[in-house]
Amino acid sequence: MIEVSNLRKEYGDLVAVDGASFSARPGEIFGLLGPNGAGKSTSIGCISGLLKPSSGQVRVLGHDVVRDARAARASLGVVPQELALYEDLNARQNLQFWGAAYELRGSELKNRVQEVLEICGLLDRADEAVKKFSGGMKRRLNFGCGIVHRPKVILLDEPTVGVDPQSRVRLLDLVKEEAKRGVTVLYTTHYMEEAQELCDQLAIIDHGKMVASGTMDELRGMMGERDLLRMSGSFDPHSTEAAIAKLPGLELVSVDAESLMLATAEGSKRLPELFACLSKVGAEVRETTLSQPNLENLFIKLTGRELRE
Amino acid sequence: MRFVFDSARKDLRWLFADPTALILAIMIPLIIGGLMSTIAGGGDTAIPRARVLVVDQDEGLLSEFLQGAGGSAQGGDFLDIETVELEEGRARMDRGEASAMLVIPAGFSEAMLMEEPTSIELVKNPSQTILPEIVEEALQMLVEASFYLHRVLGEPIKAIAEGPEEEKSFFDDLRMAALAVQINQQLRALEKILFPPVLELETEIVREESEEKAVPQSFGMLFLPGILLMAMMFLSQSMSETLWLEKDKGTLRRVASTPQSMFGFLAGKLLAAFLLMTGISTAGLVLGVWVYGLNWTAIPLSMIWLGFSGCTIFCYFILLQTLAGSQRGGSILSMTLLFPLMMIGGTFFPLEAMPEWMQEIAFWTPNGQAIVQLKTVLNGSWQGQSLLLAMLCIGIPALITFLMTSMRLRGAFLHK
Ligand SMILES: Nc1ncnc2c1ncn2[C@@H]1O[C@H](COP(=O)(O)OP(=O)(O)OP(=O)(O)O)[C@@H](O)[C@H]1O
Ligand SMILES: [Mg+2]
């Protein structure tokens, strides 16, 4: 169980996380979706006790991460965005060390290390120095080091960045398995597809602010049954805006000199009248894309920006 | 508490996985020790003396200075300076009776004082390698010293060289006194800067004159403690750099997110350092028994003392690492502490070879304290009380820096 309320983290003048509130329950994968610099890693840092929140409260299994830091940290497993491994040691020694850091000892540690090596598909390379591993193998070991002590809460910070599709599927399966065992998972990503496939609950975060949250269905509902229409060409923002306003059922998402975004139900049927209207105000359309409701569209609708820019 | 052992084991595994640093920390002191041994003319205990013949055609200030240096407390031990006539000197050099011969041309002192171009002739004995080198080195230093002397004392020197004002055959008392005071003051201020290079010359060939192989006087006893402590210091420095590796590799952040304290994590590093240091010093001490006839019974206490004092120095280095802004910065900062500390703390040159005022400074360095006690342990003259006192003197400041470092790890250092 993770409970975050009004979390705020400032770096000088910059507000990296601005009043985030959410909670993730056992057996649930909670996704934190946002572009680069949105504040995902900062949130994870505050939850794992690495960063001191400027204000707000974070509780892990009921333990306040600031006042009851040790207990909170003991129940957490963290898989950081950047690899955190001893590259000169082998995979087994890495797992042994991190297991010991969470008080696993003796045969219990030994067996669990063996188990994790198997889970991560690294059994045959267990006694090789990590620096000889491929990027994907390091990622899997990085994940393994975060779960070696069977934590009840796992924080994963973009664990699949730079991983080939096969390893990625494998990693996502591992995360799902952990959740099935009743573990609370917080998963950050900037991949829509990953969030859509994996997460039971989702929060979309941009510039430190949570712009939407809920289950996948709830979020789709926010988008409505509406399609997203993206046009590029040349537009006069003022006259375009005025012209669109006269068309019922069309919602203007954003407009500038080169692009125009609209949300509407049954987009394909509205195209002819839209083109007519735009040519009347002198706009020139070079390319049009129409997409079905999905998270990406929701993000664009909420922030006026593409998720990956 | 058990995490301290886990952490130590991890550090030892890490070090042995890439033992370059380890090997360097052992090799450098060994090489330096080997060099000392060569200078001293192999394993025997006879003291080498550089016999320098001086042909003084100048009869000025410089020759007086040279003779003075040869007869002074520090120089006299290993420099034999003898004034000879040119012919006699050449003949003796041909017979290989001296390390070097210095021919000072007439008018040399004056030219030097006036900073006019002049030259000095050095004849080296080709059958000796190191002693003539040293003489040449010393001469080079003298030339440099004269350059700096002019920069600092130019005015009074010129005044003396030019002689008394016109129409007078000598300086009047007042003028003389003023000059003397001026020189004296400048020299005092300079003493600290000028002495170390001179020291270098002296100590490279320093040896106690003794025929018998009595342990305290032997070559081994003079240099072995320094070599051992040097290894401890190199090890401390290179192990302290793992802090930056931990930070850059993200492992420090991961440790910070575990329930373990940074104190325990760092204590593990200290324990690893201690084990490694006692291990290496044991090897060195066994070598000492074998080569220099050191007493076996001195090994256990010496080994623990070396491990302990090495660890205190490790504590200073880790604090320095956390104060630096980058790994490179940490490296430079700790190196800048390492070398001067070795120089003034009697690690590089034996304390016995240092001027008294430097011995006093050495007394205040952790390695200086360590080496003084180590020598008593090695020759069996140690006293529990003074050993304990020294332990507290170097242990308490180290403990404080250790605590400071462990506090900085989770805070300022982690978020750099
Ligand atoms: N130590 C720091 N000092 C100052 N600003 C920081 C620091 N760490 C992060 N920031 C700023 O905080 C904001 C959020 O950064 P954060 O790393 O949380 O983003 P993110 O969502 O994890 O991005 P990414 O997807 O690129 O990992 C960014 O604007 C970043 O520049
Ligand atoms: Mg991030």
PDB file of C-alpha atoms in Angstrom, chain A residues 45-292:
ATOM      1  CA  GLY A  45      12.685   9.431  -4.883  1.00  0.00           C
ATOM      2  CA  CYS A  46      10.333  10.940  -2.320  1.00  0.00           C
ATOM      3  CA  ILE A  47       8.508   7.659  -1.796  1.00  0.00           C
ATOM      4  CA  SER A  48      11.703   5.661  -1.396  1.00  0.00           C
ATOM      5  CA  GLY A  49      13.044   8.124   1.149  1.00  0.00           C
ATOM      6  CA  LEU A  50      15.959   9.270  -0.999  1.00  0.00           C
ATOM      7  CA  LEU A  51      14.552  12.769  -1.321  1.00  0.00           C
ATOM      8  CA  LYS A  52      12.968  14.760   1.434  1.00  0.00           C
ATOM      9  CA  PRO A  53       9.566  16.074   0.331  1.00  0.00           C
ATOM     10  CA  SER A  54       9.171  19.844   0.569  1.00  0.00           C
ATOM     11  CA  SER A  55       5.675  19.236   1.878  1.00  0.00           C
ATOM     12  CA  GLY A  56       2.970  16.595   1.849  1.00  0.00           C
ATOM     13  CA  GLN A  57       2.961  13.088   3.168  1.00  0.00           C
ATOM     14  CA  VAL A  58       3.936   9.669   1.899  1.00  0.00           C
ATOM     15  CA  ARG A  59       3.110   6.432   3.667  1.00  0.00           C
ATOM     16  CA  VAL A  60       4.283   2.972   2.722  1.00  0.00           C
ATOM     17  CA  LEU A  61       2.358   0.148   4.410  1.00  0.00           C
ATOM     18  CA  GLY A  62       1.251   2.768   6.903  1.00  0.00           C
ATOM     19  CA  HIS A  63       4.783   3.913   7.728  1.00  0.00           C
ATOM     20  CA  ASP A  64       5.533   7.578   7.143  1.00  0.00           C
ATOM     21  CA  VAL A  65       8.624   7.701   4.930  1.00  0.00           C
ATOM     22  CA  VAL A  66      10.092  10.670   6.785  1.00  0.00           C
ATOM     23  CA  ARG A  67       9.260   9.929  10.411  1.00  0.00           C
ATOM     24  CA  ASP A  68       9.388   6.156  10.202  1.00  0.00           C
ATOM     25  CA  ALA A  69      11.955   5.939   7.439  1.00  0.00           C
ATOM     26  CA  ARG A  70      13.601   2.654   8.365  1.00  0.00           C
ATOM     27  CA  ALA A  71      10.398   0.658   8.550  1.00  0.00           C
ATOM     28  CA  ALA A  72       9.129   2.210   5.337  1.00  0.00           C
ATOM     29  CA  ARG A  73      12.348   1.446   3.496  1.00  0.00           C
ATOM     30  CA  ALA A  74      12.460  -2.117   4.809  1.00  0.00           C
ATOM     31  CA  SER A  75       9.187  -2.960   3.052  1.00  0.00           C
ATOM     32  CA  LEU A  76      10.169  -1.309  -0.218  1.00  0.00           C
ATOM     33  CA  GLY A  77      11.917  -2.685  -3.245  1.00  0.00           C
ATOM     34  CA  VAL A  78      13.310  -0.040  -5.560  1.00  0.00           C
ATOM     35  CA  VAL A  79      14.276  -0.516  -9.190  1.00  0.00           C
ATOM     36  CA  PRO A  80      15.946   2.758 -10.118  1.00  0.00           C
ATOM     37  CA  GLN A  81      15.871   4.320 -13.564  1.00  0.00           C
ATOM     38  CA  GLU A  82      19.667   4.351 -13.735  1.00  0.00           C
ATOM     39  CA  LEU A  83      21.372   0.992 -13.281  1.00  0.00           C
ATOM     40  CA  ALA A  84      22.684   0.538  -9.763  1.00  0.00           C
ATOM     41  CA  LEU A  85      24.978  -2.471  -9.845  1.00  0.00           C
ATOM     42  CA  TYR A  86      28.531  -3.403  -8.921  1.00  0.00           C
ATOM     43  CA  GLU A  87      29.861  -4.045 -12.390  1.00  0.00           C
ATOM     44  CA  ASP A  88      33.065  -5.704 -11.233  1.00  0.00           C
ATOM     45  CA  LEU A  89      31.152  -8.272  -9.193  1.00  0.00           C
ATOM     46  CA  ASN A  90      29.133 -11.068 -10.717  1.00  0.00           C
ATOM     47  CA  ALA A  91      25.340 -11.291 -10.809  1.00  0.00           C
ATOM     48  CA  ARG A  92      25.162 -13.648  -7.852  1.00  0.00           C
ATOM     49  CA  GLN A  93      27.370 -11.446  -5.677  1.00  0.00           C
ATOM     50  CA  ASN A  94      25.266  -8.418  -6.527  1.00  0.00           C
ATOM     51  CA  LEU A  95      22.073 -10.188  -5.543  1.00  0.00           C
ATOM     52  CA  GLN A  96      23.705 -11.505  -2.375  1.00  0.00           C
ATOM     53  CA  PHE A  97      24.787  -8.044  -1.323  1.00  0.00           C
ATOM     54  CA  TRP A  98      21.428  -6.395  -1.912  1.00  0.00           C
ATOM     55  CA  GLY A  99      19.627  -9.311  -0.259  1.00  0.00           C
ATOM     56  CA  ALA A 100      21.875  -8.918   2.774  1.00  0.00           C
ATOM     57  CA  ALA A 101      21.122  -5.207   2.825  1.00  0.00           C
ATOM     58  CA  TYR A 102      17.514  -6.241   3.519  1.00  0.00           C
ATOM     59  CA  GLU A 103      18.546  -8.675   6.240  1.00  0.00           C
ATOM     60  CA  LEU A 104      18.323 -11.907   4.265  1.00  0.00           C
ATOM     61  CA  ARG A 105      20.980 -14.368   5.483  1.00  0.00           C
ATOM     62  CA  GLY A 106      22.324 -17.859   5.153  1.00  0.00           C
ATOM     63  CA  SER A 107      20.483 -20.497   3.203  1.00  0.00           C
ATOM     64  CA  GLU A 108      17.430 -18.282   2.852  1.00  0.00           C
ATOM     65  CA  LEU A 109      19.525 -15.727   1.001  1.00  0.00           C
ATOM     66  CA  LYS A 110      21.255 -18.379  -1.051  1.00  0.00           C
ATOM     67  CA  ASN A 111      18.015 -19.983  -2.193  1.00  0.00           C
ATOM     68  CA  ARG A 112      16.354 -16.702  -2.947  1.00  0.00           C
ATOM     69  CA  VAL A 113      19.331 -15.504  -5.007  1.00  0.00           C
ATOM     70  CA  GLN A 114      19.128 -18.712  -7.020  1.00  0.00           C
ATOM     71  CA  GLU A 115      15.393 -18.155  -7.503  1.00  0.00           C
ATOM     72  CA  VAL A 116      15.825 -14.559  -8.658  1.00  0.00           C
ATOM     73  CA  LEU A 117      18.598 -15.534 -11.060  1.00  0.00           C
ATOM     74  CA  GLU A 118      16.158 -17.987 -12.580  1.00  0.00           C
ATOM     75  CA  ILE A 119      13.310 -15.467 -12.672  1.00  0.00           C
ATOM     76  CA  CYS A 120      15.537 -12.959 -14.472  1.00  0.00           C
ATOM     77  CA  GLY A 121      16.851 -15.585 -16.883  1.00  0.00           C
ATOM     78  CA  LEU A 122      20.421 -15.059 -15.738  1.00  0.00           C
ATOM     79  CA  LEU A 123      21.141 -18.448 -14.216  1.00  0.00           C
ATOM     80  CA  ASP A 124      23.610 -19.437 -16.914  1.00  0.00           C
ATOM     81  CA  ARG A 125      25.526 -16.145 -16.545  1.00  0.00           C
ATOM     82  CA  ALA A 126      25.287 -15.936 -12.755  1.00  0.00           C
ATOM     83  CA  ASP A 127      29.010 -16.106 -12.093  1.00  0.00           C
ATOM     84  CA  GLU A 128      30.121 -13.700 -14.763  1.00  0.00           C
ATOM     85  CA  ALA A 129      31.131 -10.113 -14.036  1.00  0.00           C
ATOM     86  CA  VAL A 130      28.203  -7.777 -14.650  1.00  0.00           C
ATOM     87  CA  LYS A 131      30.336  -5.478 -16.801  1.00  0.00           C
ATOM     88  CA  LYS A 132      30.322  -8.204 -19.428  1.00  0.00           C
ATOM     89  CA  PHE A 133      26.512  -8.251 -19.584  1.00  0.00           C
ATOM     90  CA  SER A 134      24.437  -6.717 -22.360  1.00  0.00           C
ATOM     91  CA  GLY A 135      22.282  -3.707 -21.576  1.00  0.00           C
ATOM     92  CA  GLY A 136      19.121  -5.793 -21.375  1.00  0.00           C
ATOM     93  CA  MET A 137      20.737  -8.311 -19.050  1.00  0.00           C
ATOM     94  CA  LYS A 138      21.869  -5.519 -16.754  1.00  0.00           C
ATOM     95  CA  ARG A 139      18.305  -4.173 -16.724  1.00  0.00           C
ATOM     96  CA  ARG A 140      16.978  -7.573 -15.702  1.00  0.00           C
ATOM     97  CA  LEU A 141      19.563  -7.853 -12.952  1.00  0.00           C
ATOM     98  CA  ASN A 142      18.740  -4.316 -11.855  1.00  0.00           C
ATOM     99  CA  PHE A 143      15.153  -5.482 -11.503  1.00  0.00           C
ATOM    100  CA  GLY A 144      16.249  -8.654  -9.710  1.00  0.00           C
ATOM    101  CA  CYS A 145      18.218  -6.648  -7.152  1.00  0.00           C
ATOM    102  CA  GLY A 146      15.075  -4.679  -6.361  1.00  0.00           C
ATOM    103  CA  ILE A 147      12.935  -7.748  -5.643  1.00  0.00           C
ATOM    104  CA  VAL A 148      15.473 -10.115  -4.100  1.00  0.00           C
ATOM    105  CA  HIS A 149      14.123  -9.505  -0.574  1.00  0.00           C
ATOM    106  CA  ARG A 150      10.488 -10.190  -1.568  1.00  0.00           C
ATOM    107  CA  PRO A 151       9.303  -6.632  -0.873  1.00  0.00           C
ATOM    108  CA  LYS A 152       5.607  -5.941  -0.318  1.00  0.00           C
ATOM    109  CA  VAL A 153       5.844  -2.711  -2.272  1.00  0.00           C
ATOM    110  CA  ILE A 154       7.883  -2.274  -5.460  1.00  0.00           C
ATOM    111  CA  LEU A 155       8.810   1.020  -7.084  1.00  0.00           C
ATOM    112  CA  LEU A 156       9.853   0.675 -10.716  1.00  0.00           C
ATOM    113  CA  ASP A 157      11.250   3.688 -12.519  1.00  0.00           C
ATOM    114  CA  GLU A 158      11.101   3.197 -16.291  1.00  0.00           C
ATOM    115  CA  PRO A 159      12.599  -0.280 -16.061  1.00  0.00           C
ATOM    116  CA  THR A 160      12.244  -1.109 -19.753  1.00  0.00           C
ATOM    117  CA  VAL A 161      14.126   1.817 -21.272  1.00  0.00           C
ATOM    118  CA  GLY A 162      16.686   0.498 -23.752  1.00  0.00           C
ATOM    119  CA  VAL A 163      15.529  -3.100 -23.532  1.00  0.00           C
ATOM    120  CA  ASP A 164      14.827  -5.239 -26.593  1.00  0.00           C
ATOM    121  CA  PRO A 165      11.177  -6.290 -27.204  1.00  0.00           C
ATOM    122  CA  GLN A 166      11.794  -9.818 -25.935  1.00  0.00           C
ATOM    123  CA  SER A 167      13.382  -8.777 -22.666  1.00  0.00           C
ATOM    124  CA  ARG A 168      10.723  -6.152 -22.322  1.00  0.00           C
ATOM    125  CA  VAL A 169       7.888  -8.674 -22.521  1.00  0.00           C
ATOM    126  CA  ARG A 170       9.741 -10.785 -20.010  1.00  0.00           C
ATOM    127  CA  LEU A 171      10.187  -7.873 -17.615  1.00  0.00           C
ATOM    128  CA  LEU A 172       6.548  -6.854 -17.874  1.00  0.00           C
ATOM    129  CA  ASP A 173       5.538 -10.455 -17.154  1.00  0.00           C
ATOM    130  CA  LEU A 174       7.728 -10.427 -14.076  1.00  0.00           C
ATOM    131  CA  VAL A 175       6.044  -7.263 -12.864  1.00  0.00           C
ATOM    132  CA  LYS A 176       2.593  -8.769 -13.425  1.00  0.00           C
ATOM    133  CA  GLU A 177       3.598 -11.860 -11.491  1.00  0.00           C
ATOM    134  CA  GLU A 178       4.723  -9.767  -8.558  1.00  0.00           C
ATOM    135  CA  ALA A 179       1.374  -7.978  -8.548  1.00  0.00           C
ATOM    136  CA  LYS A 180      -0.454 -11.317  -8.670  1.00  0.00           C
ATOM    137  CA  ARG A 181       1.383 -12.335  -5.525  1.00  0.00           C
ATOM    138  CA  GLY A 182      -0.230  -9.378  -3.793  1.00  0.00           C
ATOM    139  CA  VAL A 183       2.599  -6.890  -4.115  1.00  0.00           C
ATOM    140  CA  THR A 184       1.807  -3.200  -4.559  1.00  0.00           C
ATOM    141  CA  VAL A 185       3.548  -1.955  -7.683  1.00  0.00           C
ATOM    142  CA  LEU A 186       4.234   1.637  -8.657  1.00  0.00           C
ATOM    143  CA  TYR A 187       5.391   1.777 -12.245  1.00  0.00           C
ATOM    144  CA  THR A 188       6.558   4.886 -14.065  1.00  0.00           C
ATOM    145  CA  THR A 189       6.857   5.076 -17.813  1.00  0.00           C
ATOM    146  CA  HIS A 190       6.527   7.348 -20.760  1.00  0.00           C
ATOM    147  CA  TYR A 191       5.336   4.522 -23.002  1.00  0.00           C
ATOM    148  CA  MET A 192       1.570   4.665 -23.537  1.00  0.00           C
ATOM    149  CA  GLU A 193       1.359   1.082 -24.706  1.00  0.00           C
ATOM    150  CA  GLU A 194       3.139  -0.150 -21.634  1.00  0.00           C
ATOM    151  CA  ALA A 195       0.866   1.792 -19.323  1.00  0.00           C
ATOM    152  CA  GLN A 196      -2.216   0.636 -21.204  1.00  0.00           C
ATOM    153  CA  GLU A 197      -1.176  -2.988 -21.101  1.00  0.00           C
ATOM    154  CA  LEU A 198       0.157  -3.166 -17.592  1.00  0.00           C
ATOM    155  CA  CYS A 199      -1.562  -0.790 -15.250  1.00  0.00           C
ATOM    156  CA  ASP A 200      -4.767  -1.191 -13.305  1.00  0.00           C
ATOM    157  CA  GLN A 201      -4.672   2.399 -12.107  1.00  0.00           C
ATOM    158  CA  LEU A 202      -2.988   5.300 -13.772  1.00  0.00           C
ATOM    159  CA  ALA A 203      -2.038   8.870 -13.089  1.00  0.00           C
ATOM    160  CA  ILE A 204      -0.939  11.179 -15.838  1.00  0.00           C
ATOM    161  CA  ILE A 205       1.628  13.687 -14.717  1.00  0.00           C
ATOM    162  CA  ASP A 206       3.043  16.686 -16.522  1.00  0.00           C
ATOM    163  CA  HIS A 207       5.296  19.460 -15.201  1.00  0.00           C
ATOM    164  CA  GLY A 208       4.962  17.981 -11.740  1.00  0.00           C
ATOM    165  CA  LYS A 209       1.177  18.190 -11.746  1.00  0.00           C
ATOM    166  CA  MET A 210      -1.217  15.263 -11.899  1.00  0.00           C
ATOM    167  CA  VAL A 211      -3.505  16.108 -14.764  1.00  0.00           C
ATOM    168  CA  ALA A 212      -5.704  12.996 -14.582  1.00  0.00           C
ATOM    169  CA  SER A 213      -5.981   9.736 -12.721  1.00  0.00           C
ATOM    170  CA  GLY A 214      -8.165   6.669 -12.550  1.00  0.00           C
ATOM    171  CA  THR A 215      -8.532   3.207 -14.042  1.00  0.00           C
ATOM    172  CA  MET A 216      -7.885   2.735 -17.741  1.00  0.00           C
ATOM    173  CA  ASP A 217     -11.644   2.711 -18.368  1.00  0.00           C
ATOM    174  CA  GLU A 218     -12.193   5.882 -16.406  1.00  0.00           C
ATOM    175  CA  LEU A 219      -9.477   7.634 -18.314  1.00  0.00           C
ATOM    176  CA  ARG A 220     -10.896   6.482 -21.638  1.00  0.00           C
ATOM    177  CA  GLY A 221     -14.207   7.835 -20.453  1.00  0.00           C
ATOM    178  CA  MET A 222     -12.618  11.238 -19.885  1.00  0.00           C
ATOM    179  CA  MET A 223     -11.659  11.250 -23.483  1.00  0.00           C
ATOM    180  CA  GLY A 224     -15.274  10.422 -24.300  1.00  0.00           C
ATOM    181  CA  GLU A 225     -16.124   8.562 -27.433  1.00  0.00           C
ATOM    182  CA  ARG A 226     -14.283  11.222 -29.291  1.00  0.00           C
ATOM    183  CA  ASP A 227     -11.594  10.998 -31.889  1.00  0.00           C
ATOM    184  CA  LEU A 228      -8.580  13.236 -32.039  1.00  0.00           C
ATOM    185  CA  LEU A 229      -7.992  15.133 -35.278  1.00  0.00           C
ATOM    186  CA  ARG A 230      -4.500  16.430 -35.931  1.00  0.00           C
ATOM    187  CA  MET A 231      -3.815  18.712 -38.883  1.00  0.00           C
ATOM    188  CA  SER A 232      -0.654  20.312 -40.088  1.00  0.00           C
ATOM    189  CA  GLY A 233      -0.338  23.138 -42.609  1.00  0.00           C
ATOM    190  CA  SER A 234      -0.628  26.865 -42.142  1.00  0.00           C
ATOM    191  CA  PHE A 235      -3.237  28.463 -39.991  1.00  0.00           C
ATOM    192  CA  ASP A 236      -4.127  31.854 -38.712  1.00  0.00           C
ATOM    193  CA  PRO A 237      -4.830  31.007 -35.067  1.00  0.00           C
ATOM    194  CA  HIS A 238      -7.391  33.783 -34.493  1.00  0.00           C
ATOM    195  CA  SER A 239      -9.605  33.287 -37.483  1.00  0.00           C
ATOM    196  CA  THR A 240      -9.303  29.509 -37.211  1.00  0.00           C
ATOM    197  CA  GLU A 241     -10.412  29.577 -33.618  1.00  0.00           C
ATOM    198  CA  ALA A 242     -13.384  31.775 -34.473  1.00  0.00           C
ATOM    199  CA  ALA A 243     -14.382  29.548 -37.375  1.00  0.00           C
ATOM    200  CA  ILE A 244     -14.174  26.352 -35.333  1.00  0.00           C
ATOM    201  CA  ALA A 245     -16.268  27.849 -32.567  1.00  0.00           C
ATOM    202  CA  LYS A 246     -19.163  28.086 -34.975  1.00  0.00           C
ATOM    203  CA  LEU A 247     -19.133  24.335 -35.674  1.00  0.00           C
ATOM    204  CA  PRO A 248     -21.114  22.426 -33.009  1.00  0.00           C
ATOM    205  CA  GLY A 249     -19.554  19.349 -31.377  1.00  0.00           C
ATOM    206  CA  LEU A 250     -16.003  20.244 -32.341  1.00  0.00           C
ATOM    207  CA  GLU A 251     -13.668  21.012 -29.482  1.00  0.00           C
ATOM    208  CA  LEU A 252     -10.518  22.957 -30.146  1.00  0.00           C
ATOM    209  CA  VAL A 253      -7.552  21.387 -28.311  1.00  0.00           C
ATOM    210  CA  SER A 254      -4.787  23.583 -29.628  1.00  0.00           C
ATOM    211  CA  VAL A 255      -3.920  25.764 -32.571  1.00  0.00           C
ATOM    212  CA  ASP A 256      -0.807  27.559 -33.751  1.00  0.00           C
ATOM    213  CA  ALA A 257       0.575  28.751 -37.091  1.00  0.00           C
ATOM    214  CA  GLU A 258       1.498  25.241 -38.188  1.00  0.00           C
ATOM    215  CA  SER A 259      -0.834  22.818 -36.461  1.00  0.00           C
ATOM    216  CA  LEU A 260      -4.338  22.364 -35.324  1.00  0.00           C
ATOM    217  CA  MET A 261      -5.821  19.783 -32.955  1.00  0.00           C
ATOM    218  CA  LEU A 262      -9.465  19.049 -32.452  1.00  0.00           C
ATOM    219  CA  ALA A 263     -11.504  16.536 -30.496  1.00  0.00           C
ATOM    220  CA  THR A 264     -14.820  15.338 -31.894  1.00  0.00           C
ATOM    221  CA  ALA A 265     -17.141  12.382 -31.985  1.00  0.00           C
ATOM    222  CA  GLU A 266     -17.256  10.518 -35.292  1.00  0.00           C
ATOM    223  CA  GLY A 267     -14.355  12.468 -36.696  1.00  0.00           C
ATOM    224  CA  SER A 268     -14.390  10.957 -40.168  1.00  0.00           C
ATOM    225  CA  LYS A 269     -17.917  12.223 -40.823  1.00  0.00           C
ATOM    226  CA  ARG A 270     -17.033  15.762 -39.811  1.00  0.00           C
ATOM    227  CA  LEU A 271     -14.107  16.107 -42.173  1.00  0.00           C
ATOM    228  CA  PRO A 272     -15.873  17.599 -45.244  1.00  0.00           C
ATOM    229  CA  GLU A 273     -17.512  20.454 -43.377  1.00  0.00           C
ATOM    230  CA  LEU A 274     -14.328  21.091 -41.458  1.00  0.00           C
ATOM    231  CA  PHE A 275     -12.263  21.379 -44.608  1.00  0.00           C
ATOM    232  CA  ALA A 276     -14.827  23.710 -46.119  1.00  0.00           C
ATOM    233  CA  CYS A 277     -14.820  25.911 -43.078  1.00  0.00           C
ATOM    234  CA  LEU A 278     -11.012  26.034 -42.900  1.00  0.00           C
ATOM    235  CA  SER A 279     -10.544  26.938 -46.531  1.00  0.00           C
ATOM    236  CA  LYS A 280     -13.007  29.752 -46.049  1.00  0.00           C
ATOM    237  CA  VAL A 281     -10.700  31.409 -43.488  1.00  0.00           C
ATOM    238  CA  GLY A 282      -7.683  30.859 -45.705  1.00  0.00           C
ATOM    239  CA  ALA A 283      -6.131  27.951 -43.811  1.00  0.00           C
ATOM    240  CA  GLU A 284      -4.066  25.477 -45.761  1.00  0.00           C
ATOM    241  CA  VAL A 285      -4.139  21.822 -44.671  1.00  0.00           C
ATOM    242  CA  ARG A 286      -1.309  19.581 -45.786  1.00  0.00           C
ATOM    243  CA  GLU A 287      -1.780  16.531 -43.593  1.00  0.00           C
ATOM    244  CA  THR A 288      -4.581  15.154 -41.467  1.00  0.00           C
ATOM    245  CA  THR A 289      -4.529  12.296 -38.980  1.00  0.00           C
ATOM    246  CA  LEU A 290      -7.497  10.926 -37.167  1.00  0.00           C
ATOM    247  CA  SER A 291      -7.035   8.721 -34.132  1.00  0.00           C
ATOM    248  CA  GLN A 292      -9.343   6.703 -31.912  1.00  0.00           C
TER     249      GLN A 292
END
